[in-house]
Amino acid sequence: MSTRSTSEGSSGRQFVLAPNIAPDWGQTMRIFAGLSAVCLGIALVCTWMGFWPVLPFAGLELTALGIALYTSARRSLDREIIHVDGNAVRVEKGRGRVEQAWDLNRAWTEVVLRRLPRRWGETQLLLRSRGQELIIGDFLEAEERRSLARELGRCIGPMARCGDDGIVSATAADEAQAAPSVGPSHSLGDRTG
């Protein structure tokens, strides 16, 4: 998983959440082509030797593998972007583009890390504002979710301070990847995976 936080202007922050599921599309296609060449080569040799039933099974295996790689590559495009600026919190979710967006009041929004019943150690991170609950970072690991909750807690809420300490990475692993400054974006196509 990948979380990244950057400063946005003088008082704003932006958090970009992305799953780290698969390599990019080019790598996925090269892996699929390599596996297909090996599998079809073996199947064709077996067919030439008279074991023709191997060929349809090889085709089925490659079809299933192609579907799995395609699904994984598409999920790697999922993004959640949280903009905290002034008295507004804007959350955008989508795959390659903004598909859903929510606007919340920063002072009346609370960051909640809720422990899920019947799931040992599992938590759920959400923003709660005026009776509305918005789940964020559902694909993050538990430690990443806790770290993001701490960072958001410093920015969101009536007593929060935000934007005056520069760039802060939501996870220690992403400190080296944090960009110096990113302007507001309406495209979720940025690949951080």
XYZ file of N, CA and C in Angstrom:
579
model
N 0.840 -1.179 0.000
C 0.000 0.000 0.000
C 0.882 1.238 0.000
N 0.312 2.295 -0.424
C 1.078 3.524 -0.521
C 0.241 4.678 -0.015
N 0.809 5.449 0.879
C 0.168 6.680 1.306
C 1.194 7.788 1.171
N 0.750 8.939 0.755
C 1.660 10.053 0.547
C 0.955 11.324 0.973
N 1.691 12.172 1.632
C 1.141 13.432 2.087
C 2.021 14.555 1.590
N 1.441 15.590 1.051
C 2.208 16.741 0.591
C 1.523 18.007 1.050
N 2.310 19.086 1.142
C 1.715 20.371 1.494
C 1.022 20.930 0.267
N -0.011 21.697 0.489
C -0.811 22.245 -0.591
C -1.011 23.729 -0.281
N -0.169 24.559 -0.822
C -0.270 25.976 -0.520
C 0.290 26.265 0.860
N -0.167 27.331 1.488
C 0.383 27.734 2.778
C -0.258 27.000 3.941
N -1.504 26.563 3.806
C -2.181 25.948 4.947
C -2.839 24.625 4.611
N -2.681 24.126 3.407
C -3.381 22.913 3.009
C -2.483 21.701 2.974
N -3.123 20.544 2.992
C -2.421 19.265 2.890
C -3.193 18.384 1.941
N -2.466 17.474 1.317
C -3.103 16.505 0.435
C -2.563 15.127 0.779
N -3.452 14.173 0.953
C -3.087 12.790 1.237
C -3.533 11.945 0.056
N -2.605 11.209 -0.530
C -2.920 10.341 -1.663
C -2.756 8.898 -1.201
N -3.831 8.127 -1.281
C -3.819 6.726 -0.861
C -3.966 5.858 -2.099
N -3.102 4.874 -2.231
C -3.147 3.996 -3.400
C -2.748 2.589 -2.998
N -3.413 1.578 -3.540
C -2.998 0.200 -3.267
C -1.736 -0.136 -4.045
N -0.915 -0.964 -3.471
C 0.298 -1.412 -4.152
C 0.085 -2.860 -4.550
N -0.748 -3.039 -5.548
C -1.210 -4.383 -5.898
C -0.392 -4.999 -7.006
N -0.129 -4.250 -8.044
C 0.477 -4.857 -9.225
C 1.473 -3.901 -9.850
N 2.382 -4.424 -10.656
C 3.240 -3.531 -11.427
C 2.412 -2.797 -12.468
N 3.038 -1.907 -13.192
C 2.274 -1.137 -14.175
C 1.828 -2.020 -15.335
N 1.046 -1.424 -16.239
C 0.405 -2.201 -17.304
C 1.444 -2.832 -18.231
N 2.520 -2.112 -18.543
C 3.558 -2.656 -19.420
C 4.219 -3.886 -18.817
N 4.538 -3.832 -17.521
C 5.137 -4.988 -16.858
C 4.158 -6.156 -16.834
N 2.887 -5.856 -16.587
C 1.880 -6.915 -16.560
C 1.803 -7.621 -17.912
N 1.812 -6.848 -19.004
C 1.732 -7.450 -20.328
C 2.974 -8.286 -20.642
N 4.151 -7.817 -20.208
C 5.371 -8.595 -20.459
C 5.359 -9.909 -19.672
N 4.899 -9.862 -18.435
C 4.805 -11.097 -17.636
C 3.835 -12.070 -18.288
N 2.691 -11.548 -18.732
C 1.686 -12.422 -19.355
C 2.223 -13.013 -20.662
N 2.910 -12.215 -21.470
C 3.458 -12.714 -22.735
C 4.502 -13.796 -22.483
N 5.369 -13.593 -21.473
C 6.386 -14.582 -21.169
C 5.785 -15.901 -20.698
N 4.817 -15.825 -19.781
C 4.171 -17.046 -19.291
C 3.395 -17.741 -20.399
N 2.761 -16.954 -21.263
C 1.992 -17.541 -22.372
C 2.913 -18.267 -23.340
N 4.063 -17.673 -23.626
C 4.992 -18.312 -24.561
C 5.467 -19.657 -24.013
N 5.821 -19.690 -22.732
C 6.294 -20.946 -22.130
C 5.176 -21.984 -22.111
N 3.997 -21.578 -21.652
C 2.875 -22.520 -21.511
C 2.423 -23.053 -22.874
N 2.290 -22.155 -23.862
C 1.869 -22.601 -25.187
C 2.948 -23.435 -25.864
N 4.213 -23.117 -25.615
C 5.293 -23.926 -26.184
C 5.228 -25.355 -25.683
N 5.043 -25.517 -24.390
C 4.941 -26.872 -23.823
C 3.697 -27.572 -24.362
N 2.582 -26.837 -24.441
C 1.333 -27.436 -24.924
C 1.463 -27.866 -26.389
N 2.141 -27.067 -27.204
C 2.303 -27.423 -28.619
C 3.218 -28.636 -28.784
N 4.260 -28.730 -27.962
C 5.128 -29.912 -28.020
C 4.346 -31.156 -27.630
N 3.523 -31.042 -26.570
C 2.703 -32.177 -26.139
C 1.699 -32.561 -27.235
N 1.112 -31.567 -27.900
C 0.165 -31.838 -28.981
C 0.868 -32.532 -30.143
N 2.069 -32.089 -30.474
C 2.826 -32.692 -31.563
C 3.154 -34.163 -31.251
N 3.333 -34.467 -29.921
C 3.634 -35.839 -29.525
C 2.366 -36.679 -29.365
N 1.204 -36.099 -29.605
C -0.042 -36.855 -29.560
C -0.894 -36.625 -28.327
N -0.419 -35.801 -27.401
C -1.208 -35.509 -26.189
C -2.021 -34.229 -26.407
N -2.926 -34.264 -27.377
C -3.664 -33.054 -27.762
C -4.543 -32.472 -26.666
N -5.079 -33.240 -25.675
C -5.918 -32.601 -24.632
C -5.178 -31.554 -23.798
N -3.858 -31.551 -23.858
C -3.102 -30.545 -23.097
C -3.385 -29.144 -23.625
N -3.592 -29.017 -24.936
C -3.733 -27.695 -25.554
C -4.956 -26.923 -25.051
N -6.162 -27.514 -25.015
C -7.296 -26.738 -24.490
C -7.146 -26.353 -23.019
N -6.543 -27.237 -22.219
C -6.333 -26.882 -20.810
C -5.336 -25.732 -20.670
N -4.309 -25.729 -21.519
C -3.364 -24.613 -21.493
C -4.067 -23.310 -21.863
N -4.987 -23.384 -22.843
C -5.754 -22.195 -23.222
C -6.615 -21.699 -22.078
N -7.253 -22.621 -21.361
C -8.077 -22.222 -20.203
C -7.230 -21.587 -19.107
N -6.067 -22.176 -18.851
C -5.188 -21.612 -17.813
C -4.738 -20.197 -18.179
N -4.376 -20.009 -19.448
C -3.916 -18.681 -19.861
C -5.052 -17.665 -19.826
N -6.260 -18.099 -20.159
C -7.407 -17.189 -20.078
C -7.642 -16.756 -18.628
N -7.611 -17.720 -17.703
C -7.811 -17.382 -16.280
C -6.701 -16.469 -15.776
N -5.457 -16.748 -16.186
C -4.341 -15.899 -15.771
C -4.490 -14.479 -16.327
N -4.908 -14.370 -17.585
C -5.111 -13.053 -18.194
C -6.169 -12.253 -17.464
N -7.271 -12.902 -17.093
C -8.342 -12.208 -16.364
C -7.836 -11.733 -14.996
N -7.079 -12.598 -14.308
C -6.563 -12.224 -12.977
C -5.588 -11.052 -13.067
N -4.677 -11.077 -14.042
C -3.716 -9.983 -14.193
C -4.406 -8.682 -14.578
N -5.416 -8.774 -15.446
C -6.146 -7.570 -15.860
C -6.882 -6.948 -14.660
N -7.534 -7.798 -13.872
C -8.262 -7.307 -12.694
C -7.302 -6.658 -11.702
N -6.155 -7.294 -11.478
C -5.172 -6.739 -10.546
C -4.615 -5.411 -11.054
N -4.316 -5.328 -12.354
C -3.780 -4.087 -12.915
C -4.796 -2.954 -12.813
N -6.073 -3.269 -13.019
C -7.102 -2.225 -12.900
C -7.240 -1.751 -11.457
N -7.168 -2.665 -10.501
C -7.287 -2.272 -9.086
C -6.118 -1.408 -8.642
N -4.975 -1.543 -9.309
C -3.821 -0.718 -8.936
C -4.061 0.751 -9.276
N -5.084 1.046 -10.075
C -5.412 2.428 -10.410
C -6.309 3.091 -9.370
N -6.790 2.346 -8.379
C -7.655 2.929 -7.346
C -6.903 4.012 -6.578
N -7.567 5.127 -6.352
C -6.971 6.228 -5.601
C -8.009 6.841 -4.666
N -7.529 7.265 -3.526
C -8.315 8.091 -2.614
C -7.460 9.305 -2.291
N -7.965 10.489 -2.559
C -7.224 11.721 -2.314
C -8.014 12.569 -1.329
N -7.335 12.987 -0.273
C -7.952 13.818 0.763
C -7.286 15.182 0.729
N -8.040 16.209 0.407
C -7.537 17.578 0.408
C -8.028 18.246 1.697
N -7.107 18.819 2.445
C -7.471 19.592 3.638
C -6.955 20.998 3.403
N -7.866 21.937 3.242
C -7.454 23.302 2.931
C -8.472 24.273 3.534
N -7.953 25.229 4.272
C -8.848 26.194 4.903
C -9.798 25.490 5.853
N -11.078 25.719 5.685
C -12.076 25.081 6.534
C -12.783 23.939 5.813
N -12.148 23.428 4.754
C -12.797 22.396 3.949
C -11.955 21.130 3.909
N -12.652 20.019 3.873
C -12.033 18.716 3.646
C -12.754 18.114 2.445
N -11.996 17.790 1.414
C -12.590 17.176 0.232
C -11.959 15.804 0.033
N -12.803 14.794 -0.104
C -12.350 13.427 -0.318
C -12.799 13.000 -1.706
N -11.834 12.536 -2.501
C -12.129 12.066 -3.851
C -11.719 10.610 -3.956
N -12.584 9.805 -4.576
C -12.280 8.393 -4.790
C -12.531 8.071 -6.250
N -11.734 7.157 -6.779
C -11.962 6.762 -8.158
C -10.870 5.849 -8.673
N -11.070 5.413 -9.885
C -10.114 4.544 -10.562
C -9.691 5.245 -11.850
N -8.536 5.913 -11.797
C -8.059 6.628 -12.967
C -8.660 8.010 -13.130
N -9.786 8.272 -12.518
C -10.436 9.585 -12.553
C -11.331 9.699 -11.318
N -11.777 10.916 -11.043
C -12.633 11.130 -9.874
C -14.020 10.564 -10.180
N -14.444 9.572 -9.411
C -15.763 8.967 -9.591
C -16.739 9.413 -8.510
N -16.212 9.660 -7.290
C -17.044 10.126 -6.184
C -16.263 11.184 -5.410
N -16.984 12.182 -4.900
C -16.335 13.239 -4.118
C -17.267 13.661 -2.986
N -16.667 13.968 -1.846
C -17.416 14.428 -0.678
C -16.746 15.695 -0.164
N -17.538 16.680 0.217
C -17.038 17.911 0.816
C -17.521 17.968 2.267
N -16.572 18.116 3.182
C -16.882 18.133 4.606
C -16.340 19.417 5.219
N -16.936 19.803 6.331
C -16.450 20.963 7.069
C -15.326 20.499 7.992
N -14.177 21.147 7.903
C -13.004 20.700 8.655
C -13.221 20.764 10.162
N -13.851 21.817 10.640
C -14.034 21.967 12.087
C -15.039 20.973 12.646
N -15.990 20.522 11.816
C -17.033 19.621 12.304
C -16.806 18.178 11.890
N -15.598 17.898 11.431
C -15.273 16.534 11.012
C -14.355 15.896 12.040
N -14.606 14.646 12.316
C -13.836 13.899 13.311
C -13.179 12.699 12.631
N -11.915 12.449 12.964
C -11.213 11.267 12.458
C -11.400 10.144 13.471
N -11.941 9.029 13.017
C -12.251 7.913 13.923
C -11.563 6.654 13.413
N -10.820 6.008 14.296
C -10.244 4.700 13.996
C -11.025 3.694 14.825
N -11.943 2.995 14.191
C -12.886 2.125 14.891
C -12.437 0.667 14.807
N -12.464 0.001 15.938
C -12.138 -1.436 15.962
C -13.375 -2.217 15.521
N -13.173 -3.133 14.587
C -14.300 -3.875 14.046
C -14.642 -5.053 14.953
N -15.902 -5.228 15.284
C -16.285 -6.384 16.089
C -16.133 -7.668 15.273
N -15.800 -8.729 15.928
C -15.658 -10.062 15.356
C -14.460 -10.191 14.416
N -13.627 -9.168 14.322
C -12.404 -9.291 13.525
C -11.253 -8.838 14.407
N -10.477 -9.788 14.890
C -9.454 -9.503 15.868
C -8.407 -8.580 15.271
N -8.186 -7.445 15.898
C -7.159 -6.513 15.479
C -7.496 -5.665 14.275
N -8.616 -5.907 13.635
C -8.977 -5.143 12.436
C -9.581 -3.807 12.820
N -9.210 -2.798 12.081
C -9.750 -1.468 12.334
C -10.309 -0.890 11.040
N -11.081 0.165 11.216
C -11.676 0.862 10.088
C -11.494 2.357 10.330
N -10.951 3.047 9.335
C -10.714 4.482 9.456
C -11.838 5.224 8.753
N -12.418 6.174 9.433
C -13.500 6.922 8.817
C -13.493 8.373 9.256
N -14.091 9.194 8.419
C -14.323 10.598 8.739
C -15.798 10.737 9.068
N -16.091 11.331 10.226
C -17.477 11.464 10.676
C -17.796 12.952 10.781
N -18.866 13.350 10.126
C -19.257 14.752 10.152
C -20.762 14.866 10.041
N -21.373 15.436 11.063
C -22.807 15.734 11.064
C -23.653 14.521 10.663
N -23.374 13.408 11.272
C -24.150 12.201 11.037
C -23.719 11.412 9.815
N -22.792 11.942 9.053
C -22.317 11.253 7.864
C -20.997 10.569 8.176
N -20.847 9.315 7.771
C -19.602 8.584 7.969
C -19.039 8.180 6.621
N -17.763 8.459 6.436
C -17.101 8.153 5.173
C -15.875 7.288 5.468
N -15.878 6.070 4.968
C -14.772 5.134 5.188
C -13.654 5.473 4.210
N -12.439 5.583 4.726
C -11.277 5.863 3.881
C -10.175 4.855 4.185
N -9.290 4.683 3.217
C -8.124 3.811 3.414
C -8.491 2.380 3.705
N -9.540 1.891 3.067
C -9.998 0.527 3.339
C -8.964 -0.507 2.896
N -8.128 -0.161 1.920
C -7.139 -1.117 1.417
C -5.785 -1.000 2.112
N -5.682 -0.143 3.136
C -4.412 0.030 3.840
C -4.207 -1.072 4.871
N -2.937 -1.320 5.195
C -2.604 -2.222 6.292
C -2.943 -1.537 7.616
N -3.054 -2.322 8.689
C -3.469 -1.785 9.986
C -2.529 -0.682 10.472
N -1.209 -0.887 10.344
C -0.261 0.120 10.815
C -0.336 1.379 9.963
N -0.520 1.224 8.656
C -0.661 2.384 7.773
C -1.931 3.165 8.115
N -2.975 2.438 8.448
C -4.246 3.079 8.815
C -4.086 3.891 10.103
N -3.356 3.324 11.082
C -3.116 4.057 12.329
C -2.275 5.302 12.076
N -1.244 5.155 11.242
C -0.384 6.297 10.930
C -1.171 7.396 10.207
N -2.000 6.996 9.264
C -2.818 7.977 8.550
C -3.814 8.654 9.496
N -4.369 7.879 10.429
C -5.308 8.466 11.398
C -4.619 9.535 12.238
N -3.363 9.276 12.649
C -2.625 10.279 13.423
C -2.394 11.536 12.590
N -1.980 11.354 11.333
C -1.715 12.516 10.475
C -2.990 13.311 10.216
N -4.071 12.605 9.930
C -5.328 13.310 9.678
C -5.833 13.993 10.940
N -5.609 13.353 12.099
C -6.056 13.939 13.359
C -5.378 15.275 13.647
N -4.156 15.463 13.121
C -3.465 16.737 13.299
C -4.036 17.811 12.383
N -4.732 17.398 11.326
C -5.236 18.355 10.332
C -6.736 18.604 10.437
N -7.472 17.635 10.940
C -8.932 17.708 10.879
C -9.503 17.736 12.287
N -10.458 18.603 12.476
C -11.094 18.747 13.775
C -11.000 20.174 14.239
N -11.730 20.525 15.291
C -11.771 21.927 15.722
C -10.443 22.449 16.261
N -9.604 21.598 16.834
C -8.352 22.048 17.439
C -7.133 21.669 16.603
N -7.332 21.231 15.364
C -6.230 20.722 14.560
C -5.419 21.843 13.942
N -4.122 21.557 13.797
C -3.232 22.439 13.044
C -2.797 21.670 11.814
N -2.615 22.381 10.725
C -2.279 21.677 9.499
C -1.514 22.594 8.569
N -0.530 22.026 7.861
C 0.115 22.741 6.780
C 1.292 23.587 7.189
N 1.568 23.743 8.477
C 2.671 24.601 8.850
C 3.951 23.840 9.131
N 3.911 22.531 8.975
C 5.133 21.768 9.216
C 5.670 21.128 7.944
N 5.241 21.593 6.802
C 5.795 21.133 5.531
C 5.347 19.741 5.176
N 6.220 19.022 4.514
C 5.879 17.714 3.978
C 6.041 16.663 5.047
N 5.030 15.876 5.235
C 5.089 14.777 6.182
C 4.531 13.555 5.498
N 5.280 12.470 5.548
C 4.816 11.240 4.930
C 3.953 10.487 5.917
N 2.886 9.885 5.418
C 1.975 9.175 6.298
C 2.588 7.885 6.805
N 3.520 7.311 6.068
C 4.218 6.124 6.529
C 5.702 6.349 6.378
N 6.466 5.717 7.224
C 7.906 5.915 7.189
C 8.493 5.435 5.872
N 7.909 4.402 5.282
C 8.439 3.856 4.038
C 8.296 4.819 2.880
N 7.380 5.739 2.977
C 7.132 6.648 1.871
C 7.796 7.993 2.062
N 8.605 8.165 3.078
C 9.231 9.456 3.304
C 10.089 9.859 2.138
N 10.788 8.885 1.547
C 11.653 9.212 0.426
C 10.865 9.548 -0.831
N 9.607 9.083 -0.916
C 8.816 9.303 -2.107
C 8.002 10.578 -2.044
N 7.974 11.265 -0.926
C 7.121 12.432 -0.797
C 7.610 13.540 -1.714
N 6.713 14.092 -2.502
C 7.066 15.161 -3.422
C 7.080 16.473 -2.678
N 7.847 17.473 -3.135
C 7.928 18.733 -2.406
C 6.619 19.492 -2.370
N 5.892 19.520 -3.430
C 4.628 20.225 -3.439
C 3.807 19.758 -4.614
N 2.543 19.518 -4.382
C 1.642 19.091 -5.439
C 0.426 19.975 -5.389
N 0.056 20.524 -6.522
C -1.130 21.360 -6.589
C -2.374 20.520 -6.597
N -3.531 21.150 -6.465
C -4.778 20.413 -6.479
C -4.945 19.666 -7.791
N -5.370 18.445 -7.720
C -5.507 17.635 -8.924
C -6.917 17.087 -9.007
N -7.450 17.043 -10.202
C -8.750 16.430 -10.403
C -8.627 15.132 -11.164
N -7.399 14.663 -11.338
C -7.169 13.395 -11.993
C -6.603 12.430 -10.974
N -7.109 11.221 -10.979
C -6.605 10.215 -10.048
C -5.691 9.249 -10.757
N -5.136 9.622 -11.880
C -4.313 8.718 -12.663
C -2.877 8.628 -12.208
N -2.476 9.380 -11.206
C -1.105 9.337 -10.727
C -0.805 7.970 -10.176
N 0.240 7.334 -10.675
C 0.588 5.986 -10.235
C 1.718 6.072 -9.240
N 1.423 5.736 -8.005
C 2.457 5.756 -6.977
C 2.874 4.372 -6.567
N 2.081 3.367 -6.977
C 2.203 2.006 -6.574
C 3.558 1.507 -6.416
